[in-house]
Amino acid sequence: MNYDIQITDSLLRHISSIPEKIRKKLSRESNRLRSNPGTSVSPIKKLNGWKNLYRLRLNEYRAVYHVDEKSKTVTLLLIEHRSKVYDLLGHDPDKNQPTSRIIADEQAQKLLEHIPSQEEFAKAYEQTLNEQPSVNSEDTDSAPLPSEFNDELLDSLNIPLNYRQTLLNCKTREELLFCGIPDKVLEKIIDSLWPPRIEEVANAPKRELRSVEALEELAEGSRPLESFLLVLDETQKPLANRFKTDDVKGPWIVKGGPGSGKSTVVLHCIMNLLWNHRSQFDFERRPLRILLTTYTKSLVRASQQLIGFMGGEKFRNQVEIVHVDELVKKHLPSNWTLRPIFYSSRNTEINNLLSNAIRICQTKDKSFPFDENDKEFLFEEVDDLIGGNEILDAEQYASFERIGMGRRLGRNQRKHVWSFWEVFQKELTSKNLCTRSQRFAVALKNSKPIYDYVFIDEAQDILPIALRMCLKLVSNSKNVFVTADRNQSIYNSGFSWKRIQEDLDFRGRSTIFQRNYRTTREIMDAIHHILDTDKQIDDETLNEQHVLQGEMPDLSYTSEEQEPEILKEWIPRSLLEERVGLGCAAILCPTNAYCEKIADVLPSKFNAVAMKPAEVDLTHRGIKVMTMHAAKGLQFPVVAVVGLKRNEMPWKVRSGSDEDQSESDQKLRRTFFVACSRAMRRLLVVGNQSQPSPFLEGFDEENWNVLSEL
């Protein structure tokens, strides 16, 4: 039985710095790794003292890999010149054993054949105290580079000629970071100057490498790192493997917190369906039609790209990946002309319509209990709750369970809300307008089964009526796959697993993914507190196991005037320590106006751009500044969350009751949690010193590195 080959994220990124002849040599040796990786016959050697760790000789380079006999996998960890590889590994080639540095490092100990005793650990720790610190721990970014650039080095790294002079002029870490070359080139340089040690590599996520030739594609720039999907773990594989057979019985509901791999599993399931169907060699079988929809535009774009890299181009006409609001357009009647309208306190058109409807209700009934201050509440109630749940009459509304809607309403108040809804619908129709849920209602009636399978990702932000429309589009109601995390619900008030399960005729087919592959344990431990006051919290998806370990997140209290200064110091330092370029950092703000302010005050060398939700450009070669809402579904190695000031995050609702304020606060708490969980490796939260946000109250400073100054 052949072994599967995996590769760590850190090595994937480093691979393009390895000479072409070495990559080709590795490709030629791939059969040896796939068939018999655990032999100790030249050019392979078992490393003593390590748990199933081997080195493969590749001319003057060495590849270090781990063999898992149980799962039949080979994981490539390091590939480096023989003069460097053993130092990175922490192995003494003369004594053929791990060095004290590895024995003293708790993260690296899991790679050892035996856990060191307390005496061994103490002795190793004492020996490592006198070691010189890594160049990455220099206090200032003005520190000189560990070695000057020259043509020989740049040739060995395959650096394009048009970047040579720029790099030759760089003498310090700061000059290198801000020299303006593309991030991919910069990260290749950084990895060469400060290659990652095994302590970092051991915790790096693993990705599938279906062919060693894919390394060549990566080095040539034709495949980004993200195109290599994360390896599925033992809790994810069984679910994905069900879709390799003809006996696939659903529906399927998957829960999981941020970074738990829900979306990755969805893509594996889709591709397994397609390949299995194609392998049957039954020419009378019609091709499968599959829908994947979600509420996050960035997730739609990423899924489209990844499906292509997985071989989905062969099935281009069989898989439709589309945003749920785009999906509704496809299923409206051809004669539908009403324009959808959305609530915004700054939108004059919707505010005038709401005011007119309120005045009409007040004129008709002097006891009407709502006024101008209730516009936002009323719109959300009629669009999200009444329309979103397909409530058809006043009696049904009177008895409907309004979970998570904040303001409590008695039977008499609900009667008045229903009266408002009837008036408001007439106002909308007179202007040739409609609410979002009205569009879904029409599309639902017009929908017909056209797909064999429907996958709904991040369902917590999709209205129930939209979910029902998706269900009507599938030919077999059992062929539905839903993922969601209630703790990340920032758009859909009153998300309820119970209602989804009722719609799906759920029969115990629920899976919970509890491993976080994106964000470090230290970050997630620190930010769990944000959701402590949320009564609708889903503890199951917060109880995660963490694959990655790293630095504690940073917390700073400062004035608005000093906030940019903190960012100017923290972001470059964090990027260099994580060996990534400017494009890998994001600053997340409460509002678009705050984004504009931050982008304007940062130095031009940061190339910071404020991006509205519809304008988010992940390819921008600079700092991305966006709202916390816009970052939903995205991830960045380095993230700063700013603007945590009383009355601004959370902000006061413009109208409504204390209950409305409470519900708004809970939504914004979840938004703050989502923003912080976008950070993969480094997180900074900046609170206002004189008026700190209540969201920061009760933070356990044992989990945060509180910055006094930078």
XYZ file of C-alpha atoms in Angstrom:
710
model
C 0.000 0.000 0.000
C 1.394 3.370 -1.011
C 1.827 6.203 1.481
C 0.144 9.580 1.057
C 2.463 12.590 1.055
C 1.695 15.675 3.111
C 3.596 18.919 3.518
C 3.556 21.630 6.179
C 2.467 25.184 5.421
C 5.905 26.537 6.333
C 7.681 24.200 3.905
C 5.169 24.877 1.153
C 6.001 28.555 1.389
C 9.758 27.882 1.552
C 9.879 25.420 -1.324
C 10.356 28.036 -4.063
C 13.644 29.079 -2.399
C 15.101 25.630 -3.001
C 17.207 25.174 -6.170
C 15.365 23.749 -9.137
C 17.648 20.714 -9.371
C 16.770 19.797 -5.770
C 13.048 20.045 -6.439
C 13.477 17.780 -9.452
C 15.529 15.364 -7.363
C 12.753 15.270 -4.777
C 10.246 14.587 -7.539
C 12.335 11.637 -8.715
C 12.534 10.310 -5.158
C 8.758 10.568 -4.666
C 8.212 6.892 -5.518
C 10.655 5.914 -2.780
C 8.725 8.042 -0.271
C 5.394 6.648 -1.397
C 6.446 2.981 -1.357
C 9.047 2.501 1.408
C 9.723 5.682 3.418
C 10.667 3.889 6.676
C 13.769 2.103 5.417
C 17.277 2.991 6.590
C 18.898 2.238 3.250
C 20.798 5.052 1.512
C 19.785 7.791 0.684
C 17.336 7.464 3.635
C 18.458 7.451 7.270
C 16.454 7.071 10.503
C 17.245 9.839 12.990
C 17.938 8.399 16.436
C 16.030 9.856 19.378
C 13.204 11.119 17.171
C 9.780 9.556 16.805
C 9.631 8.158 13.257
C 11.731 10.994 11.835
C 13.903 10.360 8.758
C 16.208 12.333 6.512
C 16.473 11.922 2.749
C 19.681 12.976 1.001
C 19.069 15.207 -2.014
C 22.594 15.993 -3.298
C 23.896 18.714 -0.955
C 20.398 19.202 0.546
C 18.531 17.149 3.131
C 14.802 16.543 3.432
C 13.446 15.701 6.890
C 10.120 13.882 7.074
C 7.861 12.038 9.511
C 6.300 8.626 8.847
C 2.948 7.619 10.330
C 2.536 3.882 9.818
C -1.026 3.834 11.136
C -2.381 6.348 8.607
C 0.220 5.493 5.947
C 1.326 9.100 5.511
C 4.651 10.829 4.958
C 4.827 14.448 6.138
C 7.616 16.613 4.716
C 8.852 18.990 7.428
C 12.156 20.553 6.333
C 14.220 20.783 3.149
C 17.438 22.741 3.504
C 21.152 22.694 2.728
C 23.080 20.197 4.823
C 24.978 23.076 6.471
C 21.700 24.495 7.872
C 19.204 21.665 8.164
C 20.510 20.086 11.385
C 20.529 23.395 13.230
C 16.928 24.040 12.132
C 16.005 20.526 13.209
C 17.822 20.742 16.521
C 19.733 17.530 15.787
C 23.372 16.793 16.546
C 24.633 14.846 13.473
C 27.858 13.795 15.245
C 26.044 12.250 18.213
C 22.985 11.407 16.069
C 20.530 12.670 18.696
C 18.322 15.684 19.467
C 20.020 18.683 21.040
C 19.214 20.222 24.427
C 17.206 22.899 22.645
C 14.619 20.342 21.538
C 14.449 18.542 24.881
C 13.809 21.888 26.600
C 11.029 22.920 24.191
C 7.580 21.577 25.101
C 6.237 22.107 21.562
C 9.024 20.035 19.994
C 8.994 17.246 22.587
C 6.129 15.453 20.852
C 8.586 14.589 18.064
C 10.868 12.708 20.467
C 10.833 8.963 21.041
C 10.340 9.442 24.769
C 9.196 12.290 26.985
C 12.211 13.640 28.907
C 12.236 13.304 32.667
C 12.132 16.350 34.911
C 15.875 16.029 35.455
C 16.591 15.802 31.708
C 14.312 18.756 31.006
C 15.901 20.912 33.738
C 19.421 20.129 32.543
C 18.518 20.851 28.907
C 16.752 24.074 29.876
C 19.798 25.287 31.790
C 22.042 24.543 28.802
C 19.811 26.507 26.430
C 19.751 29.651 28.582
C 23.155 30.677 27.293
C 22.239 30.217 23.641
C 22.138 33.322 21.496
C 18.593 34.550 20.743
C 17.200 34.206 17.237
C 17.662 37.149 14.925
C 13.874 37.432 14.907
C 13.930 38.507 18.528
C 15.822 41.720 17.814
C 14.184 44.635 19.589
C 14.127 47.042 16.655
C 13.236 46.743 13.003
C 16.257 48.920 12.216
C 18.476 45.950 13.112
C 20.803 44.986 10.243
C 20.024 41.967 8.087
C 21.854 38.772 9.095
C 23.696 38.845 5.778
C 23.963 41.343 2.957
C 22.321 40.594 -0.360
C 24.505 39.750 -3.319
C 23.899 38.456 -6.823
C 24.888 34.919 -5.885
C 22.265 34.720 -3.131
C 19.564 36.295 -5.298
C 20.415 33.920 -8.141
C 20.070 30.924 -5.830
C 16.614 32.136 -4.791
C 15.463 32.737 -8.382
C 14.679 36.388 -7.660
C 13.512 38.225 -10.821
C 16.040 40.709 -12.205
C 13.691 43.697 -11.866
C 13.774 43.349 -8.044
C 17.533 42.848 -7.689
C 18.651 46.458 -7.250
C 15.857 47.175 -4.773
C 16.995 44.262 -2.610
C 20.678 45.107 -2.913
C 19.857 48.511 -1.405
C 18.188 46.956 1.677
C 20.396 46.924 4.771
C 17.867 46.601 7.633
C 14.776 44.569 8.448
C 12.559 47.630 8.115
C 13.977 48.529 4.688
C 13.348 44.959 3.542
C 9.718 44.907 4.744
C 8.857 48.226 3.077
C 10.955 47.876 -0.087
C 7.837 47.448 -2.258
C 8.495 44.058 -3.840
C 5.577 41.583 -4.071
C 4.757 39.634 -0.917
C 5.581 36.263 -2.461
C 9.090 37.432 -3.358
C 9.523 39.117 0.015
C 8.442 36.026 1.936
C 10.892 33.913 -0.055
C 13.666 36.300 1.019
C 12.544 36.334 4.665
C 12.379 32.524 4.794
C 15.906 32.375 3.416
C 17.285 34.854 5.968
C 15.343 33.431 8.929
C 14.295 29.858 8.080
C 11.757 28.352 10.514
C 13.009 25.906 13.127
C 11.390 22.572 13.826
C 9.695 24.045 16.919
C 7.567 26.187 14.582
C 7.266 23.586 11.831
C 5.927 20.937 14.229
C 2.768 22.971 14.806
C 2.247 24.074 11.222
C -0.942 22.829 9.482
C -0.485 19.985 7.016
C -1.722 20.069 3.433
C -2.337 17.400 0.841
C 0.281 16.845 -1.827
C -1.316 14.579 -4.371
C 1.822 14.675 -6.518
C 5.338 15.855 -5.740
C 5.260 17.571 -9.137
C 2.913 20.094 -7.532
C 5.999 21.525 -5.820
C 7.163 22.698 -9.224
C 3.851 24.462 -9.826
C 4.159 26.167 -6.454
C 7.725 27.305 -7.145
C 6.746 28.646 -10.543
C 3.947 30.689 -9.001
C 1.159 28.879 -10.867
C -0.361 27.551 -7.647
C -0.782 29.540 -4.434
C -0.255 27.884 -1.058
C -3.997 28.065 -0.380
C -4.651 25.772 -3.347
C -3.251 22.833 -1.383
C -6.147 21.811 0.849
C -5.666 21.134 4.530
C -5.365 17.450 5.349
C -8.573 16.067 6.816
C -8.250 14.650 10.315
C -9.736 11.433 11.686
C -12.997 13.190 12.635
C -13.423 14.786 9.211
C -12.394 11.942 6.901
C -15.301 9.580 7.701
C -17.840 12.226 6.718
C -16.027 13.135 3.487
C -15.487 9.471 2.590
C -19.230 8.758 2.712
C -19.511 10.778 -0.471
C -17.247 8.360 -2.335
C -20.039 5.777 -2.451
C -23.444 5.483 -4.074
C -25.032 4.957 -0.655
C -25.000 8.569 0.540
C -27.789 9.248 3.009
C -28.438 12.669 4.527
C -29.266 15.312 5.411
C -26.015 16.357 7.058
C -25.520 19.118 9.607
C -22.018 20.123 10.655
C -21.160 22.442 13.538
C -17.744 23.910 14.150
C -16.012 27.015 15.436
C -13.728 29.391 13.518
C -11.008 27.574 11.599
C -12.428 24.092 12.217
C -12.354 23.137 8.537
C -16.111 23.059 7.812
C -15.715 24.720 4.419
C -12.773 22.492 3.478
C -14.804 19.362 4.235
C -17.655 20.706 2.095
C -15.298 20.946 -0.889
C -13.969 17.414 -0.317
C -17.527 16.063 -0.162
C -18.461 17.783 -3.411
C -15.391 16.506 -5.256
C -15.858 12.971 -3.877
C -19.436 12.997 -5.180
C -18.327 14.095 -8.625
C -15.413 11.669 -8.966
C -17.467 8.719 -7.701
C -20.301 9.500 -10.104
C -17.871 9.789 -13.004
C -16.096 6.514 -12.128
C -19.242 4.416 -12.615
C -18.792 4.301 -16.413
C -22.548 4.297 -16.857
C -23.140 6.317 -20.012
C -26.867 6.486 -19.368
C -26.288 8.327 -16.098
C -26.822 12.034 -16.453
C -24.174 14.285 -14.855
C -24.772 15.425 -11.277
C -25.813 19.006 -10.622
C -24.555 20.454 -7.331
C -25.197 23.808 -5.645
C -22.904 25.411 -3.045
C -24.218 28.634 -1.548
C -23.355 30.875 1.396
C -23.841 34.423 2.679
C -20.137 35.379 2.631
C -18.892 36.727 -0.706
C -15.244 36.089 0.148
C -16.063 32.433 0.899
C -17.805 32.116 -2.478
C -14.706 33.412 -4.285
C -12.344 31.184 -2.284
C -14.516 28.097 -2.865
C -14.629 28.726 -6.610
C -10.838 28.893 -6.741
C -10.253 25.837 -4.566
C -12.721 23.662 -6.481
C -10.740 24.504 -9.605
C -7.459 23.456 -7.998
C -9.027 20.184 -6.818
C -9.872 19.228 -10.379
C -13.248 20.898 -10.508
C -12.537 22.415 -13.917
C -13.541 19.036 -15.336
C -16.969 19.537 -13.749
C -17.384 23.249 -14.454
C -20.970 22.855 -15.699
C -21.999 20.601 -12.823
C -21.107 22.720 -9.776
C -22.642 26.131 -9.170
C -21.019 28.181 -6.387
C -23.014 31.331 -5.785
C -23.845 33.902 -3.099
C -27.342 33.362 -1.701
C -28.544 36.819 -2.846
C -27.314 36.073 -6.358
C -29.066 32.716 -6.189
C -32.426 34.347 -5.508
C -32.084 36.448 -8.689
C -31.855 33.277 -10.753
C -35.182 32.022 -9.450
C -37.379 35.099 -9.615
C -40.103 35.169 -12.284
C -39.013 36.797 -15.530
C -41.593 39.572 -15.035
C -40.363 40.468 -11.513
C -39.540 44.186 -11.401
C -39.515 45.169 -7.708
C -36.192 46.530 -6.448
C -34.944 45.230 -3.059
C -34.254 47.790 -0.348
C -32.124 47.377 2.782
C -32.145 49.271 6.051
C -29.532 51.926 6.772
C -29.852 54.869 9.124
C -28.268 57.003 6.389
C -30.576 55.807 3.599
C -33.137 58.584 3.086
C -35.393 56.469 0.889
C -35.967 53.660 3.388
C -36.241 56.088 6.323
C -38.964 58.084 4.561
C -40.914 54.918 3.781
C -40.717 53.747 7.382
C -41.742 57.181 8.696
C -44.753 57.282 6.368
C -45.882 53.829 7.461
C -45.531 54.755 11.142
C -47.566 57.972 10.660
C -50.340 56.062 8.880
C -50.514 53.548 11.735
C -50.579 56.329 14.341
C -53.400 58.063 12.472
C -55.442 54.868 12.217
C -54.923 53.897 15.853
C -53.984 56.419 18.560
C -52.765 53.553 20.770
C -50.090 52.529 18.228
C -47.067 52.082 20.550
C -44.203 52.716 18.115
C -42.700 55.950 16.804
C -39.785 57.326 14.763
C -37.300 55.886 17.248
C -38.435 52.372 16.396
C -37.734 52.398 12.647
C -34.746 50.056 12.720
C -36.459 47.657 15.102
C -39.649 47.540 13.002
C -37.764 46.955 9.765
C -35.761 44.085 11.260
C -38.889 42.594 12.812
C -40.886 42.557 9.568
C -38.015 41.650 7.213
C -35.904 39.222 9.259
C -38.481 37.690 11.569
C -41.889 37.893 9.844
C -40.702 37.722 6.257
C -37.587 35.677 7.008
C -39.620 32.972 8.748
C -42.475 33.031 6.222
C -45.086 34.015 8.819
C -48.361 34.312 6.930
C -50.895 35.844 9.338
C -51.261 37.789 12.572
C -52.269 34.730 14.588
C -49.180 32.780 13.555
C -47.030 35.800 14.407
C -48.699 36.159 17.823
C -47.581 32.669 18.854
C -44.187 32.610 17.099
C -41.111 32.070 19.319
C -38.884 35.137 18.803
C -35.575 33.593 19.942
C -32.700 36.075 20.012
C -34.683 39.095 18.799
C -33.926 41.139 21.914
C -37.061 43.200 22.625
C -39.929 41.311 24.224
C -43.332 41.844 22.609
C -46.728 41.105 24.150
C -49.705 39.932 22.124
C -51.090 43.482 21.777
C -47.733 44.850 20.597
C -47.470 42.080 18.034
C -50.928 43.027 16.723
C -49.647 46.558 16.107
C -46.460 45.273 14.454
C -48.606 43.205 12.084
C -50.686 46.286 11.244
C -47.482 48.164 10.494
C -46.302 45.310 8.235
C -49.499 45.469 6.186
C -49.155 49.255 5.752
C -45.436 49.070 5.023
C -45.950 46.476 2.268
C -48.327 48.859 0.498
C -45.806 51.700 0.817
C -43.108 49.523 -0.724
C -45.297 48.357 -3.590
C -46.285 51.940 -4.438
C -42.583 52.706 -4.980
C -41.894 49.483 -6.887
C -39.779 48.225 -3.962
C -39.612 45.106 -1.797
C -37.763 43.765 1.226
C -35.101 41.078 0.928
C -37.363 38.445 2.479
C -40.167 39.307 0.033
C -37.835 38.510 -2.838
C -36.980 35.176 -1.250
C -40.694 34.411 -0.788
C -41.363 34.955 -4.494
C -38.266 32.974 -5.499
C -39.349 30.170 -3.152
C -42.707 29.860 -4.899
C -40.996 29.976 -8.297
C -38.267 27.449 -7.432
C -38.154 23.939 -8.837
C -35.856 20.976 -8.095
C -32.874 21.342 -10.425
C -29.958 20.133 -8.265
C -29.049 16.653 -7.076
C -27.225 17.995 -3.996
C -27.316 21.318 -2.175
C -24.529 22.469 0.174
C -25.199 25.502 2.407
C -22.092 26.862 4.136
C -22.195 29.295 7.103
C -25.972 28.893 7.379
C -26.172 30.932 10.590
C -26.286 34.150 8.536
C -28.918 32.995 6.048
C -32.619 33.711 6.606
C -34.834 30.632 7.169
C -36.877 31.480 4.062
C -33.656 31.482 2.017
C -32.755 28.081 3.425
C -36.199 26.796 2.420
C -35.676 28.096 -1.088
C -32.407 26.154 -1.239
C -34.167 23.016 -0.009
C -36.793 23.357 -2.737
C -34.041 23.423 -5.359
C -32.861 19.891 -4.541
C -34.549 16.870 -6.083
C -34.152 14.748 -2.925
C -34.624 16.555 0.390
C -32.132 14.201 2.024
C -29.300 15.405 -0.221
C -28.672 18.590 1.763
C -25.472 19.495 3.619
C -25.500 22.415 6.074
C -22.661 23.935 8.115
C -23.056 26.644 10.749
C -21.708 28.155 13.943
C -24.246 30.088 15.986
C -21.425 31.913 17.772
C -20.493 33.608 14.491
C -24.011 34.771 13.627
C -23.725 38.525 13.001
C -26.491 39.133 10.437
C -29.388 36.782 11.121
C -31.093 37.538 14.444
C -32.682 34.537 16.114
C -30.676 31.817 14.389
C -32.088 28.496 15.583
C -30.698 25.008 15.028
C -34.144 23.674 15.923
C -35.778 25.432 12.952
C -33.088 24.255 10.545
C -33.460 20.702 11.812
C -37.244 20.877 11.421
C -36.873 22.077 7.829
C -34.374 19.321 7.080
C -36.337 16.569 8.834
C -33.150 16.039 10.825
C -32.583 12.547 12.207
C -29.407 12.619 14.279
C -26.968 13.204 11.433
C -25.019 15.920 13.203
C -21.239 16.215 13.311
C -19.168 18.605 15.423
C -15.672 19.575 14.319
C -13.699 20.592 17.383
C -10.173 21.139 16.080
C -9.115 24.642 15.160
C -6.616 24.634 12.291
C -6.423 28.386 11.710
C -5.963 30.303 14.936
C -3.475 29.608 17.716
C -4.563 28.215 21.057
C -3.293 31.353 22.782
C -5.523 33.641 20.714
C -8.650 31.500 21.088
C -8.131 31.060 24.845
C -7.922 34.846 25.175
C -11.006 35.736 23.118
C -13.498 33.158 24.460
C -14.343 35.633 27.218
C -15.905 37.980 24.639
C -18.963 35.710 24.389
C -19.425 35.119 28.116
C -22.581 37.263 28.351
C -24.243 35.818 25.234
C -27.201 33.708 26.386
C -27.457 32.085 22.963
C -23.857 30.849 23.029
C -23.110 27.407 21.591
C -20.601 25.876 24.019
C -20.095 22.839 21.786
C -18.232 24.798 19.116
C -16.220 26.809 21.649
C -14.823 23.654 23.244
C -12.062 23.354 20.663
C -8.771 21.510 20.394
C -6.024 23.685 18.957
C -3.497 22.503 16.394
C -1.424 25.705 16.411
C 0.480 27.300 19.241
C 2.056 30.744 19.264
C 2.486 34.018 21.092
C -0.104 35.444 23.465
C -2.228 38.153 21.799
C -1.393 41.784 22.599
C -3.738 44.211 24.343
C -3.123 47.962 24.406
C -5.006 50.821 26.035
C -4.210 54.141 24.444
C -5.700 57.393 23.174
C -7.181 57.768 19.701
C -4.264 60.025 18.804
C -1.710 57.378 19.820
C -3.555 54.433 18.224
C -1.826 54.879 14.817
C 1.560 55.001 16.558
C 0.881 51.632 18.179
C -0.048 50.181 14.772
C 3.049 51.635 13.091
C 5.268 49.802 15.578
C 3.325 46.579 16.102
C 2.424 45.622 12.517
C 5.958 45.630 10.987
C 7.386 43.760 13.973
C 4.657 41.102 13.813
C 4.959 40.662 10.051
C 8.703 40.100 10.273
C 8.378 37.672 13.160
C 5.789 35.698 11.182
C 7.928 35.944 7.991
C 5.170 37.427 5.852
C 4.699 40.580 3.796
C 2.484 43.652 4.128
C -0.409 42.022 2.297
C -0.786 39.507 5.131
C -1.929 42.083 7.702
C -5.389 43.514 8.305
C -6.709 46.262 10.549
C -10.346 45.724 11.520
C -12.480 48.691 12.573
C -16.057 49.271 13.825
C -17.199 51.445 10.889
C -16.226 52.448 7.357
C -15.543 55.986 8.594
C -13.078 54.628 11.152
C -11.401 52.609 8.383
C -10.905 55.763 6.321
C -9.403 57.572 9.304
C -6.919 54.798 10.085
C -5.856 54.344 6.454
C -5.273 58.087 6.085
C -2.969 58.438 9.109
C -0.725 55.427 8.455
C 2.562 56.162 6.615
C 2.455 55.777 2.840
C 4.971 52.913 2.990
C 2.259 50.765 4.628
C 0.210 51.117 1.423
C -2.898 50.932 3.623
C -6.264 51.005 1.841
C -9.702 51.292 3.441
C -11.913 48.686 1.786
C -15.702 48.636 1.877
C -17.310 45.166 1.964
C -17.942 45.057 -1.781
C -14.412 46.330 -2.476
C -12.319 43.893 -0.430
C -9.258 43.019 -2.509
C -7.222 40.179 -1.033
C -4.522 40.668 -3.681
C -3.747 44.233 -2.545
C -0.022 44.582 -1.785
C -0.417 46.487 1.444
C -2.315 46.706 4.723
C -6.010 45.947 4.328
C -8.238 48.161 6.476
C -11.849 47.001 6.680
C -14.792 46.759 9.036
C -15.162 43.826 11.385
C -18.277 42.811 9.434
C -16.422 42.838 6.108
C -13.753 40.488 7.484
C -16.289 37.664 7.993
C -15.018 34.558 6.247
C -11.480 35.911 5.822
C -8.230 35.131 7.621
C -4.895 36.887 7.997
C -1.641 35.921 9.742
C -1.531 39.335 11.459
C -4.649 41.190 12.653
C -5.162 44.382 14.658
C -8.670 45.124 15.976
C -9.061 48.815 16.794
C -11.698 51.359 17.848
C -12.774 49.654 21.080
C -14.308 52.755 22.689
C -17.417 53.178 24.833
C -20.488 54.211 22.772
C -18.624 53.467 19.537
C -18.044 49.700 19.912
C -20.680 48.859 20.878
C -22.506 51.909 19.594
C -25.776 53.185 20.957
C -28.819 52.208 18.917
C -30.438 55.254 17.373
C -33.860 54.147 18.496
C -35.700 51.544 20.495
C -35.656 50.155 24.012
C -33.050 48.847 26.418
C -33.800 45.380 25.052
C -32.963 46.577 21.532
C -29.673 47.919 22.881
C -28.960 44.588 24.563
C -29.631 42.627 21.373
C -27.483 45.055 19.368
C -24.686 44.665 21.922
C -24.805 40.867 21.652
C -24.591 41.019 17.862
C -21.615 43.339 18.110
C -19.998 41.069 20.695
C -20.222 38.228 18.194
C -18.858 40.581 15.526
C -15.918 41.451 17.805
C -15.333 37.730 18.434
C -15.425 37.003 14.690
C -12.975 39.875 14.047
C -10.470 38.581 16.607
C -10.753 35.019 15.305
C -9.669 36.196 11.825
C -6.130 36.292 13.258
C -4.125 33.181 12.511
C -0.865 33.897 14.361
C -0.768 37.435 15.765
C -3.539 39.534 17.288
C -3.557 43.050 18.709
C -6.647 44.576 20.345
C -6.540 48.336 20.961
C -8.920 49.859 23.516
C -9.512 53.490 24.334
C -7.668 54.384 27.532
C -10.091 56.999 28.865
C -13.335 55.400 27.597
C -12.672 51.667 27.158
C -15.341 49.543 25.520
C -17.394 47.373 27.907
C -16.412 44.505 25.608
C -12.958 44.653 27.221
C -14.248 44.373 30.774
C -13.197 41.237 32.585
C -10.438 40.328 30.144
C -8.166 37.807 31.843
C -4.797 39.533 31.588
C -3.093 36.168 32.139
C -4.096 35.375 28.557
C -3.002 38.743 27.134
C 0.299 40.503 26.762
C -0.676 43.981 27.987
C 1.485 46.556 26.238
C 2.673 49.532 28.240
C 4.523 50.982 25.282
C 6.155 49.757 22.102
